[in-house]
């Protein structure tokens, strides 16, 4: 079923203890659509400036990403600059330049309006809402956000959340959004803001899916080499939503598999800078890592004499 994303297509400058990369391909819609492209073609709504390299667009097209909803406008592309310490779990934002996003007003091509699965990537919550306005009858609307919008555009974000079925946040954002320090309490508080489900991403500690009645926990792949966590969240969301979009039903079982596939895809992204690892990963590597997750977490029920 059709999958649509609105989000940033960016040029990122990222510093980690392992190196510095400037003006490399990034953005929430970029990571999301590349990750989802392993499962289903994704329709992108975004804007880039005159300085955005055509080669990056060719890469996305070659991955089967639908760019009819991506426009090129006068001005500079969205830029984000971030830094990570050895504790790679959270980025410190050094600079955010909205540039062409400042005057962006998303217009969905006619065929995008039938999208069944919608991901509102990390951009201004009003733009996220404008996309929901234009989709006719989505089956699932999921959203992501970050501290920049939680602090800077809270009223608009709260409005958008009322229209969202599932929210992806990291643990710091969940706390910031709700004022609750405990993650279970924070997730419950988010369920009171509109979404029926919330996925809390906890970096190297994995991710938790909260539904009204259940919690599902998925670890992160224990990796010996983590170079750049940028985009892990959007890559997770791409694997998650891509898996749902091709599943025959939307239920707790498919959501659990989506959680694992999100973790699988994110585990590749962090192994190299920017989208370098996602560019080269193969379907057989993805399937193999999904099996690794099964082995990593599988155990038998206690026998009658064991406890
Ligand atoms: P994440 O998956 O959370 O690591 O997302 C990383 C991507 O988010 C980077 O490639 C940035 O270009 C993008 N990004 C960072 N800040 C913002 C923002 N305020 N609005 C939209 N996109 C952003």
PDB file of C-alpha atoms and ligand atoms in Angstrom:
ATOM      1  CA  UNK A   1       0.000   0.000   0.000  1.00  0.00           C
ATOM      2  CA  UNK A   2       1.156   3.510  -0.733  1.00  0.00           C
ATOM      3  CA  UNK A   3       3.527   5.247   1.648  1.00  0.00           C
ATOM      4  CA  UNK A   4       4.086   8.995   1.800  1.00  0.00           C
ATOM      5  CA  UNK A   5       6.637  11.078   3.704  1.00  0.00           C
ATOM      6  CA  UNK A   6       6.971  14.783   4.285  1.00  0.00           C
ATOM      7  CA  UNK A   7      10.201  15.933   5.868  1.00  0.00           C
ATOM      8  CA  UNK A   8      13.532  17.583   5.374  1.00  0.00           C
ATOM      9  CA  UNK A   9      15.939  16.873   2.533  1.00  0.00           C
ATOM     10  CA  UNK A  10      19.119  18.366   3.851  1.00  0.00           C
ATOM     11  CA  UNK A  11      22.810  19.009   3.683  1.00  0.00           C
ATOM     12  CA  UNK A  12      24.252  17.999   7.052  1.00  0.00           C
ATOM     13  CA  UNK A  13      27.561  18.764   8.716  1.00  0.00           C
ATOM     14  CA  UNK A  14      28.264  16.183  11.368  1.00  0.00           C
ATOM     15  CA  UNK A  15      31.076  15.811  13.855  1.00  0.00           C
ATOM     16  CA  UNK A  16      31.598  12.601  15.816  1.00  0.00           C
ATOM     17  CA  UNK A  17      34.659  11.349  17.706  1.00  0.00           C
ATOM     18  CA  UNK A  18      35.483   9.449  14.498  1.00  0.00           C
ATOM     19  CA  UNK A  19      35.535  12.334  12.060  1.00  0.00           C
ATOM     20  CA  UNK A  20      33.906  15.359  10.510  1.00  0.00           C
ATOM     21  CA  UNK A  21      31.773  15.446   7.355  1.00  0.00           C
ATOM     22  CA  UNK A  22      30.512  18.660   5.816  1.00  0.00           C
ATOM     23  CA  UNK A  23      27.488  19.244   3.586  1.00  0.00           C
ATOM     24  CA  UNK A  24      26.706  15.573   3.209  1.00  0.00           C
ATOM     25  CA  UNK A  25      23.316  14.196   2.220  1.00  0.00           C
ATOM     26  CA  UNK A  26      20.866  14.115   5.123  1.00  0.00           C
ATOM     27  CA  UNK A  27      17.357  15.048   6.181  1.00  0.00           C
ATOM     28  CA  UNK A  28      14.467  13.192   7.737  1.00  0.00           C
ATOM     29  CA  UNK A  29      12.687  12.462   4.426  1.00  0.00           C
ATOM     30  CA  UNK A  30      15.946  11.294   2.852  1.00  0.00           C
ATOM     31  CA  UNK A  31      16.773   8.704   5.505  1.00  0.00           C
ATOM     32  CA  UNK A  32      13.143   7.640   5.744  1.00  0.00           C
ATOM     33  CA  UNK A  33      12.530   7.145   2.032  1.00  0.00           C
ATOM     34  CA  UNK A  34      15.858   5.387   1.437  1.00  0.00           C
ATOM     35  CA  UNK A  35      15.149   2.960   4.266  1.00  0.00           C
ATOM     36  CA  UNK A  36      11.533   2.395   3.196  1.00  0.00           C
ATOM     37  CA  UNK A  37      12.608   1.884  -0.419  1.00  0.00           C
ATOM     38  CA  UNK A  38      13.770  -1.629   0.494  1.00  0.00           C
ATOM     39  CA  UNK A  39      10.106  -2.498   1.080  1.00  0.00           C
ATOM     40  CA  UNK A  40       7.928  -0.237  -1.052  1.00  0.00           C
ATOM     41  CA  UNK A  41       8.273   2.866  -3.239  1.00  0.00           C
ATOM     42  CA  UNK A  42       7.808   6.011  -1.154  1.00  0.00           C
ATOM     43  CA  UNK A  43       6.302   9.323  -2.208  1.00  0.00           C
ATOM     44  CA  UNK A  44       8.296  12.311  -0.963  1.00  0.00           C
ATOM     45  CA  UNK A  45       7.002  15.811  -0.218  1.00  0.00           C
ATOM     46  CA  UNK A  46       9.912  18.173   0.413  1.00  0.00           C
ATOM     47  CA  UNK A  47      11.860  21.118  -0.929  1.00  0.00           C
ATOM     48  CA  UNK A  48      15.504  21.661  -1.818  1.00  0.00           C
ATOM     49  CA  UNK A  49      17.392  24.790  -2.880  1.00  0.00           C
ATOM     50  CA  UNK A  50      19.384  25.634  -6.006  1.00  0.00           C
ATOM     51  CA  UNK A  51      22.572  24.356  -4.347  1.00  0.00           C
ATOM     52  CA  UNK A  52      21.324  20.791  -3.822  1.00  0.00           C
ATOM     53  CA  UNK A  53      23.402  18.337  -5.891  1.00  0.00           C
ATOM     54  CA  UNK A  54      21.413  16.619  -8.636  1.00  0.00           C
ATOM     55  CA  UNK A  55      23.395  13.437  -7.941  1.00  0.00           C
ATOM     56  CA  UNK A  56      21.606  13.074  -4.593  1.00  0.00           C
ATOM     57  CA  UNK A  57      18.235  13.193  -6.340  1.00  0.00           C
ATOM     58  CA  UNK A  58      19.441  10.632  -8.878  1.00  0.00           C
ATOM     59  CA  UNK A  59      20.425   8.350  -5.997  1.00  0.00           C
ATOM     60  CA  UNK A  60      16.928   8.553  -4.485  1.00  0.00           C
ATOM     61  CA  UNK A  61      15.306   7.973  -7.897  1.00  0.00           C
ATOM     62  CA  UNK A  62      17.517   4.959  -8.476  1.00  0.00           C
ATOM     63  CA  UNK A  63      16.212   3.547  -5.185  1.00  0.00           C
ATOM     64  CA  UNK A  64      12.677   3.839  -6.578  1.00  0.00           C
ATOM     65  CA  UNK A  65      11.748   6.866  -4.461  1.00  0.00           C
ATOM     66  CA  UNK A  66       8.962   8.957  -6.038  1.00  0.00           C
ATOM     67  CA  UNK A  67      10.147  12.586  -6.185  1.00  0.00           C
ATOM     68  CA  UNK A  68       7.137  14.145  -7.933  1.00  0.00           C
ATOM     69  CA  UNK A  69       6.320  15.985  -4.691  1.00  0.00           C
ATOM     70  CA  UNK A  70       9.850  17.320  -4.212  1.00  0.00           C
ATOM     71  CA  UNK A  71      10.359  20.842  -5.503  1.00  0.00           C
ATOM     72  CA  UNK A  72      13.496  22.864  -6.113  1.00  0.00           C
ATOM     73  CA  UNK A  73      13.120  26.499  -5.060  1.00  0.00           C
ATOM     74  CA  UNK A  74      15.252  29.633  -5.220  1.00  0.00           C
ATOM     75  CA  UNK A  75      17.608  29.837  -2.247  1.00  0.00           C
ATOM     76  CA  UNK A  76      19.670  27.484  -0.157  1.00  0.00           C
ATOM     77  CA  UNK A  77      18.847  23.956   0.960  1.00  0.00           C
ATOM     78  CA  UNK A  78      17.944  23.234   4.602  1.00  0.00           C
ATOM     79  CA  UNK A  79      21.135  22.763   6.606  1.00  0.00           C
ATOM     80  CA  UNK A  80      21.730  21.089   9.946  1.00  0.00           C
ATOM     81  CA  UNK A  81      24.969  20.948  11.879  1.00  0.00           C
ATOM     82  CA  UNK A  82      25.370  18.566  14.815  1.00  0.00           C
ATOM     83  CA  UNK A  83      27.943  17.045  17.084  1.00  0.00           C
ATOM     84  CA  UNK A  84      28.110  13.794  19.045  1.00  0.00           C
ATOM     85  CA  UNK A  85      30.420  12.893  21.911  1.00  0.00           C
ATOM     86  CA  UNK A  86      31.531   9.347  22.721  1.00  0.00           C
ATOM     87  CA  UNK A  87      28.097   8.931  24.283  1.00  0.00           C
ATOM     88  CA  UNK A  88      26.567   8.668  20.831  1.00  0.00           C
ATOM     89  CA  UNK A  89      22.972   8.620  21.979  1.00  0.00           C
ATOM     90  CA  UNK A  90      22.104  12.262  21.503  1.00  0.00           C
ATOM     91  CA  UNK A  91      23.129  14.931  19.024  1.00  0.00           C
ATOM     92  CA  UNK A  92      23.991  18.411  20.094  1.00  0.00           C
ATOM     93  CA  UNK A  93      22.567  20.725  17.459  1.00  0.00           C
ATOM     94  CA  UNK A  94      25.094  23.426  16.606  1.00  0.00           C
ATOM     95  CA  UNK A  95      23.142  25.121  13.848  1.00  0.00           C
ATOM     96  CA  UNK A  96      19.799  24.808  12.045  1.00  0.00           C
ATOM     97  CA  UNK A  97      19.228  26.832   8.868  1.00  0.00           C
ATOM     98  CA  UNK A  98      15.676  26.419   7.580  1.00  0.00           C
ATOM     99  CA  UNK A  99      16.447  28.263   4.309  1.00  0.00           C
ATOM    100  CA  UNK A 100      13.948  27.111   1.628  1.00  0.00           C
ATOM    101  CA  UNK A 101      11.795  25.483   4.335  1.00  0.00           C
ATOM    102  CA  UNK A 102      10.962  28.950   5.662  1.00  0.00           C
ATOM    103  CA  UNK A 103       8.577  29.706   2.829  1.00  0.00           C
ATOM    104  CA  UNK A 104       7.616  26.122   2.031  1.00  0.00           C
ATOM    105  CA  UNK A 105       3.988  25.194   1.764  1.00  0.00           C
ATOM    106  CA  UNK A 106       3.517  21.514   0.881  1.00  0.00           C
ATOM    107  CA  UNK A 107       1.278  20.777  -2.146  1.00  0.00           C
ATOM    108  CA  UNK A 108       0.592  17.113  -2.699  1.00  0.00           C
ATOM    109  CA  UNK A 109       0.455  15.866  -6.285  1.00  0.00           C
ATOM    110  CA  UNK A 110      -3.020  14.419  -6.937  1.00  0.00           C
ATOM    111  CA  UNK A 111      -1.871  10.800  -6.817  1.00  0.00           C
ATOM    112  CA  UNK A 112      -0.240  11.302  -3.374  1.00  0.00           C
ATOM    113  CA  UNK A 113      -3.620  12.147  -1.823  1.00  0.00           C
ATOM    114  CA  UNK A 114      -4.616   8.489  -1.799  1.00  0.00           C
ATOM    115  CA  UNK A 115      -1.671   7.493   0.401  1.00  0.00           C
ATOM    116  CA  UNK A 116      -2.579   4.882   3.002  1.00  0.00           C
ATOM    117  CA  UNK A 117       0.477   5.189   5.228  1.00  0.00           C
ATOM    118  CA  UNK A 118       1.773   8.659   6.006  1.00  0.00           C
ATOM    119  CA  UNK A 119       4.942   9.644   7.848  1.00  0.00           C
ATOM    120  CA  UNK A 120       5.203  13.240   9.028  1.00  0.00           C
ATOM    121  CA  UNK A 121       8.969  13.570   9.304  1.00  0.00           C
ATOM    122  CA  UNK A 122      10.783  16.041  11.430  1.00  0.00           C
ATOM    123  CA  UNK A 123       9.756  19.507  10.115  1.00  0.00           C
ATOM    124  CA  UNK A 124       7.602  22.370  11.374  1.00  0.00           C
ATOM    125  CA  UNK A 125       4.426  20.871  12.894  1.00  0.00           C
ATOM    126  CA  UNK A 126       2.239  23.272  10.880  1.00  0.00           C
ATOM    127  CA  UNK A 127       3.690  21.848   7.660  1.00  0.00           C
ATOM    128  CA  UNK A 128       3.019  18.351   9.013  1.00  0.00           C
ATOM    129  CA  UNK A 129      -0.596  19.341   9.599  1.00  0.00           C
ATOM    130  CA  UNK A 130      -0.941  20.809   6.103  1.00  0.00           C
ATOM    131  CA  UNK A 131      -0.002  17.420   4.692  1.00  0.00           C
ATOM    132  CA  UNK A 132      -2.638  15.617   6.775  1.00  0.00           C
ATOM    133  CA  UNK A 133      -5.201  18.135   5.411  1.00  0.00           C
ATOM    134  CA  UNK A 134      -4.486  16.941   1.880  1.00  0.00           C
ATOM    135  CA  UNK A 135      -4.511  13.162   2.339  1.00  0.00           C
ATOM    136  CA  UNK A 136      -7.975  11.692   1.721  1.00  0.00           C
ATOM    137  CA  UNK A 137      -8.326   8.607   3.933  1.00  0.00           C
ATOM    138  CA  UNK A 138      -5.061   7.429   5.449  1.00  0.00           C
ATOM    139  CA  UNK A 139      -4.938   4.151   7.343  1.00  0.00           C
ATOM    140  CA  UNK A 140      -2.127   5.272   9.630  1.00  0.00           C
ATOM    141  CA  UNK A 141      -0.580   8.694  10.181  1.00  0.00           C
ATOM    142  CA  UNK A 142       2.723   8.547  12.058  1.00  0.00           C
ATOM    143  CA  UNK A 143       4.884  11.488  13.066  1.00  0.00           C
ATOM    144  CA  UNK A 144       8.307  12.295  14.383  1.00  0.00           C
ATOM    145  CA  UNK A 145       9.476  15.494  16.025  1.00  0.00           C
ATOM    146  CA  UNK A 146      12.446  16.875  17.968  1.00  0.00           C
ATOM    147  CA  UNK A 147      13.429  19.327  20.711  1.00  0.00           C
ATOM    148  CA  UNK A 148      13.687  22.178  18.170  1.00  0.00           C
ATOM    149  CA  UNK A 149       9.912  22.008  17.588  1.00  0.00           C
ATOM    150  CA  UNK A 150       8.904  20.855  21.093  1.00  0.00           C
ATOM    151  CA  UNK A 151      10.484  24.015  22.504  1.00  0.00           C
ATOM    152  CA  UNK A 152       9.934  26.384  19.608  1.00  0.00           C
ATOM    153  CA  UNK A 153       6.476  25.453  18.255  1.00  0.00           C
ATOM    154  CA  UNK A 154       4.720  23.634  21.058  1.00  0.00           C
ATOM    155  CA  UNK A 155       1.106  24.828  20.427  1.00  0.00           C
ATOM    156  CA  UNK A 156       1.317  23.851  16.740  1.00  0.00           C
ATOM    157  CA  UNK A 157       2.865  20.508  17.690  1.00  0.00           C
ATOM    158  CA  UNK A 158       0.066  19.737  20.168  1.00  0.00           C
ATOM    159  CA  UNK A 159      -2.477  20.476  17.418  1.00  0.00           C
ATOM    160  CA  UNK A 160      -0.704  18.155  14.982  1.00  0.00           C
ATOM    161  CA  UNK A 161      -0.524  15.386  17.594  1.00  0.00           C
ATOM    162  CA  UNK A 162      -4.326  15.297  17.782  1.00  0.00           C
ATOM    163  CA  UNK A 163      -4.307  14.141  14.154  1.00  0.00           C
ATOM    164  CA  UNK A 164      -1.587  11.528  14.536  1.00  0.00           C
ATOM    165  CA  UNK A 165      -2.090   7.794  15.204  1.00  0.00           C
ATOM    166  CA  UNK A 166       1.493   6.962  16.102  1.00  0.00           C
ATOM    167  CA  UNK A 167       4.325   9.142  17.391  1.00  0.00           C
ATOM    168  CA  UNK A 168       8.045   8.323  17.178  1.00  0.00           C
ATOM    169  CA  UNK A 169      10.135  10.131  19.787  1.00  0.00           C
ATOM    170  CA  UNK A 170      13.413   9.522  21.554  1.00  0.00           C
ATOM    171  CA  UNK A 171      13.459   9.306  25.334  1.00  0.00           C
ATOM    172  CA  UNK A 172      14.720  12.869  25.879  1.00  0.00           C
ATOM    173  CA  UNK A 173      11.984  14.221  23.588  1.00  0.00           C
ATOM    174  CA  UNK A 174       9.312  12.165  25.377  1.00  0.00           C
ATOM    175  CA  UNK A 175      10.393  13.727  28.676  1.00  0.00           C
ATOM    176  CA  UNK A 176      10.552  17.204  27.199  1.00  0.00           C
ATOM    177  CA  UNK A 177       7.129  16.906  25.606  1.00  0.00           C
ATOM    178  CA  UNK A 178       5.350  15.661  28.731  1.00  0.00           C
ATOM    179  CA  UNK A 179       7.402  16.864  31.699  1.00  0.00           C
ATOM    180  CA  UNK A 180       7.452  13.244  32.964  1.00  0.00           C
ATOM    181  CA  UNK A 181      10.903  11.849  33.726  1.00  0.00           C
ATOM    182  CA  UNK A 182       9.888   8.193  33.809  1.00  0.00           C
ATOM    183  CA  UNK A 183       9.597   6.831  30.262  1.00  0.00           C
ATOM    184  CA  UNK A 184       6.497   4.687  30.935  1.00  0.00           C
ATOM    185  CA  UNK A 185       4.699   7.676  32.423  1.00  0.00           C
ATOM    186  CA  UNK A 186       5.885   9.911  29.595  1.00  0.00           C
ATOM    187  CA  UNK A 187       4.618   7.435  26.991  1.00  0.00           C
ATOM    188  CA  UNK A 188       1.228   7.201  28.734  1.00  0.00           C
ATOM    189  CA  UNK A 189       1.035  10.976  28.812  1.00  0.00           C
ATOM    190  CA  UNK A 190       1.702  11.059  25.051  1.00  0.00           C
ATOM    191  CA  UNK A 191      -1.144   8.558  24.533  1.00  0.00           C
ATOM    192  CA  UNK A 192      -3.329  11.196  26.179  1.00  0.00           C
ATOM    193  CA  UNK A 193      -2.303  13.844  23.618  1.00  0.00           C
ATOM    194  CA  UNK A 194      -3.825  12.129  20.554  1.00  0.00           C
ATOM    195  CA  UNK A 195      -1.705   9.227  19.272  1.00  0.00           C
ATOM    196  CA  UNK A 196      -2.999   5.702  19.991  1.00  0.00           C
ATOM    197  CA  UNK A 197       0.542   4.340  19.834  1.00  0.00           C
ATOM    198  CA  UNK A 198       3.960   5.708  20.675  1.00  0.00           C
ATOM    199  CA  UNK A 199       7.408   4.386  19.842  1.00  0.00           C
ATOM    200  CA  UNK A 200      10.115   5.594  22.212  1.00  0.00           C
ATOM    201  CA  UNK A 201      13.592   5.228  20.685  1.00  0.00           C
ATOM    202  CA  UNK A 202      16.405   4.813  23.162  1.00  0.00           C
ATOM    203  CA  UNK A 203      19.498   4.707  20.949  1.00  0.00           C
ATOM    204  CA  UNK A 204      21.785   1.815  21.826  1.00  0.00           C
ATOM    205  CA  UNK A 205      19.215   0.607  24.375  1.00  0.00           C
ATOM    206  CA  UNK A 206      16.609  -0.165  21.727  1.00  0.00           C
ATOM    207  CA  UNK A 207      13.028   0.968  21.304  1.00  0.00           C
ATOM    208  CA  UNK A 208       9.715   0.521  23.110  1.00  0.00           C
ATOM    209  CA  UNK A 209       6.279   0.379  21.509  1.00  0.00           C
ATOM    210  CA  UNK A 210       3.436   1.511  23.773  1.00  0.00           C
ATOM    211  CA  UNK A 211      -0.173   0.716  22.916  1.00  0.00           C
ATOM    212  CA  UNK A 212      -3.120   1.242  25.290  1.00  0.00           C
ATOM    213  CA  UNK A 213      -2.891  -2.331  26.587  1.00  0.00           C
ATOM    214  CA  UNK A 214       0.592  -3.587  25.672  1.00  0.00           C
ATOM    215  CA  UNK A 215       4.258  -2.691  25.652  1.00  0.00           C
ATOM    216  CA  UNK A 216       6.734  -4.307  23.261  1.00  0.00           C
ATOM    217  CA  UNK A 217      10.481  -3.956  23.760  1.00  0.00           C
ATOM    218  CA  UNK A 218      13.026  -4.377  20.973  1.00  0.00           C
ATOM    219  CA  UNK A 219      16.744  -4.121  21.688  1.00  0.00           C
ATOM    220  CA  UNK A 220      19.218  -2.385  19.418  1.00  0.00           C
ATOM    221  CA  UNK A 221      21.713  -4.627  17.649  1.00  0.00           C
ATOM    222  CA  UNK A 222      24.845  -4.747  19.806  1.00  0.00           C
ATOM    223  CA  UNK A 223      27.408  -3.307  17.367  1.00  0.00           C
ATOM    224  CA  UNK A 224      31.153  -3.016  17.791  1.00  0.00           C
ATOM    225  CA  UNK A 225      31.415  -0.120  15.328  1.00  0.00           C
ATOM    226  CA  UNK A 226      29.084   2.855  15.553  1.00  0.00           C
ATOM    227  CA  UNK A 227      30.304   5.863  13.592  1.00  0.00           C
ATOM    228  CA  UNK A 228      27.426   8.268  13.086  1.00  0.00           C
ATOM    229  CA  UNK A 229      23.967   7.982  14.669  1.00  0.00           C
ATOM    230  CA  UNK A 230      22.523  10.727  12.436  1.00  0.00           C
ATOM    231  CA  UNK A 231      19.391   9.520  10.723  1.00  0.00           C
ATOM    232  CA  UNK A 232      18.990   6.425  12.889  1.00  0.00           C
ATOM    233  CA  UNK A 233      15.533   7.578  13.992  1.00  0.00           C
ATOM    234  CA  UNK A 234      14.283   8.265  10.466  1.00  0.00           C
ATOM    235  CA  UNK A 235      15.817   5.079   9.146  1.00  0.00           C
ATOM    236  CA  UNK A 236      14.022   3.211  11.936  1.00  0.00           C
ATOM    237  CA  UNK A 237      10.761   4.875  10.947  1.00  0.00           C
ATOM    238  CA  UNK A 238      11.363   3.976   7.262  1.00  0.00           C
ATOM    239  CA  UNK A 239      11.879   0.296   8.047  1.00  0.00           C
ATOM    240  CA  UNK A 240       8.899   0.341  10.407  1.00  0.00           C
ATOM    241  CA  UNK A 241       6.452   2.071   8.046  1.00  0.00           C
ATOM    242  CA  UNK A 242       7.741   0.177   4.991  1.00  0.00           C
ATOM    243  CA  UNK A 243       7.050  -3.094   6.785  1.00  0.00           C
ATOM    244  CA  UNK A 244       3.526  -1.988   7.721  1.00  0.00           C
ATOM    245  CA  UNK A 245       2.802  -0.732   4.214  1.00  0.00           C
ATOM    246  CA  UNK A 246       3.414  -4.178   2.704  1.00  0.00           C
ATOM    247  CA  UNK A 247       1.804  -6.176   5.536  1.00  0.00           C
ATOM    248  CA  UNK A 248      -1.667  -7.541   4.861  1.00  0.00           C
ATOM    249  CA  UNK A 249      -3.014  -6.312   8.207  1.00  0.00           C
ATOM    250  CA  UNK A 250      -2.273  -3.670  10.787  1.00  0.00           C
ATOM    251  CA  UNK A 251      -2.260  -5.419  14.163  1.00  0.00           C
ATOM    252  CA  UNK A 252      -0.010  -5.991  17.181  1.00  0.00           C
ATOM    253  CA  UNK A 253       1.886  -8.796  15.403  1.00  0.00           C
ATOM    254  CA  UNK A 254       2.761  -6.728  12.347  1.00  0.00           C
ATOM    255  CA  UNK A 255       3.662  -3.784  14.595  1.00  0.00           C
ATOM    256  CA  UNK A 256       6.143  -5.973  16.465  1.00  0.00           C
ATOM    257  CA  UNK A 257       7.788  -7.114  13.250  1.00  0.00           C
ATOM    258  CA  UNK A 258       7.858  -3.489  12.136  1.00  0.00           C
ATOM    259  CA  UNK A 259       9.697  -2.600  15.365  1.00  0.00           C
ATOM    260  CA  UNK A 260      12.326  -5.236  14.618  1.00  0.00           C
ATOM    261  CA  UNK A 261      12.703  -4.140  10.999  1.00  0.00           C
ATOM    262  CA  UNK A 262      13.060  -0.532  12.158  1.00  0.00           C
ATOM    263  CA  UNK A 263      15.867  -1.640  14.453  1.00  0.00           C
ATOM    264  CA  UNK A 264      17.488  -3.688  11.668  1.00  0.00           C
ATOM    265  CA  UNK A 265      17.564  -0.743   9.256  1.00  0.00           C
ATOM    266  CA  UNK A 266      18.784   1.727  11.902  1.00  0.00           C
ATOM    267  CA  UNK A 267      21.584  -0.669  12.851  1.00  0.00           C
ATOM    268  CA  UNK A 268      22.984  -0.344   9.323  1.00  0.00           C
ATOM    269  CA  UNK A 269      22.744   3.455   9.153  1.00  0.00           C
ATOM    270  CA  UNK A 270      24.913   4.041  12.234  1.00  0.00           C
ATOM    271  CA  UNK A 271      27.735   1.861  10.899  1.00  0.00           C
ATOM    272  CA  UNK A 272      28.950   4.600   8.521  1.00  0.00           C
ATOM    273  CA  UNK A 273      28.554   8.346   7.937  1.00  0.00           C
ATOM    274  CA  UNK A 274      25.513   9.887   6.273  1.00  0.00           C
ATOM    275  CA  UNK A 275      23.726   7.412   3.975  1.00  0.00           C
ATOM    276  CA  UNK A 276      26.919   5.556   3.054  1.00  0.00           C
ATOM    277  CA  UNK A 277      25.865   2.261   4.628  1.00  0.00           C
ATOM    278  CA  UNK A 278      22.282   2.429   3.361  1.00  0.00           C
ATOM    279  CA  UNK A 279      23.631   2.963  -0.160  1.00  0.00           C
ATOM    280  CA  UNK A 280      25.415  -0.370  -0.190  1.00  0.00           C
ATOM    281  CA  UNK A 281      23.316  -2.616   2.071  1.00  0.00           C
ATOM    282  CA  UNK A 282      21.688  -5.573   0.309  1.00  0.00           C
ATOM    283  CA  UNK A 283      18.382  -7.331   0.827  1.00  0.00           C
ATOM    284  CA  UNK A 284      20.169 -10.474   1.934  1.00  0.00           C
ATOM    285  CA  UNK A 285      22.077  -8.522   4.611  1.00  0.00           C
ATOM    286  CA  UNK A 286      18.765  -7.084   5.811  1.00  0.00           C
ATOM    287  CA  UNK A 287      17.168 -10.540   6.003  1.00  0.00           C
ATOM    288  CA  UNK A 288      20.204 -11.966   7.779  1.00  0.00           C
ATOM    289  CA  UNK A 289      20.166  -9.225  10.390  1.00  0.00           C
ATOM    290  CA  UNK A 290      16.433  -9.727  10.964  1.00  0.00           C
ATOM    291  CA  UNK A 291      17.247 -13.375  11.783  1.00  0.00           C
ATOM    292  CA  UNK A 292      20.081 -12.196  14.057  1.00  0.00           C
ATOM    293  CA  UNK A 293      17.511 -10.178  16.000  1.00  0.00           C
ATOM    294  CA  UNK A 294      15.316 -13.252  16.353  1.00  0.00           C
ATOM    295  CA  UNK A 295      18.223 -15.249  17.771  1.00  0.00           C
ATOM    296  CA  UNK A 296      19.292 -12.320  19.956  1.00  0.00           C
ATOM    297  CA  UNK A 297      15.961 -12.154  21.739  1.00  0.00           C
ATOM    298  CA  UNK A 298      14.496 -15.656  21.567  1.00  0.00           C
ATOM    299  CA  UNK A 299      14.158 -17.779  24.707  1.00  0.00           C
ATOM    300  CA  UNK A 300      11.960 -20.662  25.875  1.00  0.00           C
ATOM    301  CA  UNK A 301       9.193 -20.481  28.478  1.00  0.00           C
ATOM    302  CA  UNK A 302      10.040 -21.965  31.903  1.00  0.00           C
ATOM    303  CA  UNK A 303       9.419 -25.726  32.239  1.00  0.00           C
ATOM    304  CA  UNK A 304       7.120 -27.016  35.036  1.00  0.00           C
ATOM    305  CA  UNK A 305      10.039 -27.745  37.444  1.00  0.00           C
ATOM    306  CA  UNK A 306      12.054 -24.597  36.791  1.00  0.00           C
ATOM    307  CA  UNK A 307      10.673 -21.908  39.003  1.00  0.00           C
TER     308      UNK A 307
HETATM  309  P1  LIG B   1      17.525  11.633  13.254  1.00  0.00           P
HETATM  310  O1  LIG B   1      16.938  10.423  12.610  1.00  0.00           O
HETATM  311  O2  LIG B   1      16.677  12.137  14.358  1.00  0.00           O
HETATM  312  O3  LIG B   1      18.974  11.470  13.615  1.00  0.00           O
HETATM  313  O4  LIG B   1      17.439  12.792  12.141  1.00  0.00           O
HETATM  314  C1  LIG B   1      18.565  13.350  11.541  1.00  0.00           C
HETATM  315  C2  LIG B   1      18.176  14.265  10.401  1.00  0.00           C
HETATM  316  O5  LIG B   1      17.230  15.250  10.836  1.00  0.00           O
HETATM  317  C3  LIG B   1      19.382  15.022   9.899  1.00  0.00           C
HETATM  318  O6  LIG B   1      19.788  14.476   8.655  1.00  0.00           O
HETATM  319  C4  LIG B   1      18.928  16.484   9.773  1.00  0.00           C
HETATM  320  O7  LIG B   1      19.111  16.994   8.482  1.00  0.00           O
HETATM  321  C5  LIG B   1      17.459  16.459  10.136  1.00  0.00           C
HETATM  322  N1  LIG B   1      17.088  17.552  11.029  1.00  0.00           N
HETATM  323  C6  LIG B   1      17.769  18.018  12.103  1.00  0.00           C
HETATM  324  N2  LIG B   1      17.103  19.050  12.663  1.00  0.00           N
HETATM  325  C7  LIG B   1      15.966  19.254  11.936  1.00  0.00           C
HETATM  326  C8  LIG B   1      14.864  20.167  12.021  1.00  0.00           C
HETATM  327  N3  LIG B   1      14.785  21.109  12.964  1.00  0.00           N
HETATM  328  N4  LIG B   1      13.881  20.059  11.098  1.00  0.00           N
HETATM  329  C9  LIG B   1      13.965  19.112  10.143  1.00  0.00           C
HETATM  330  N5  LIG B   1      14.970  18.227  10.002  1.00  0.00           N
HETATM  331  C10 LIG B   1      15.964  18.290  10.885  1.00  0.00           C
END
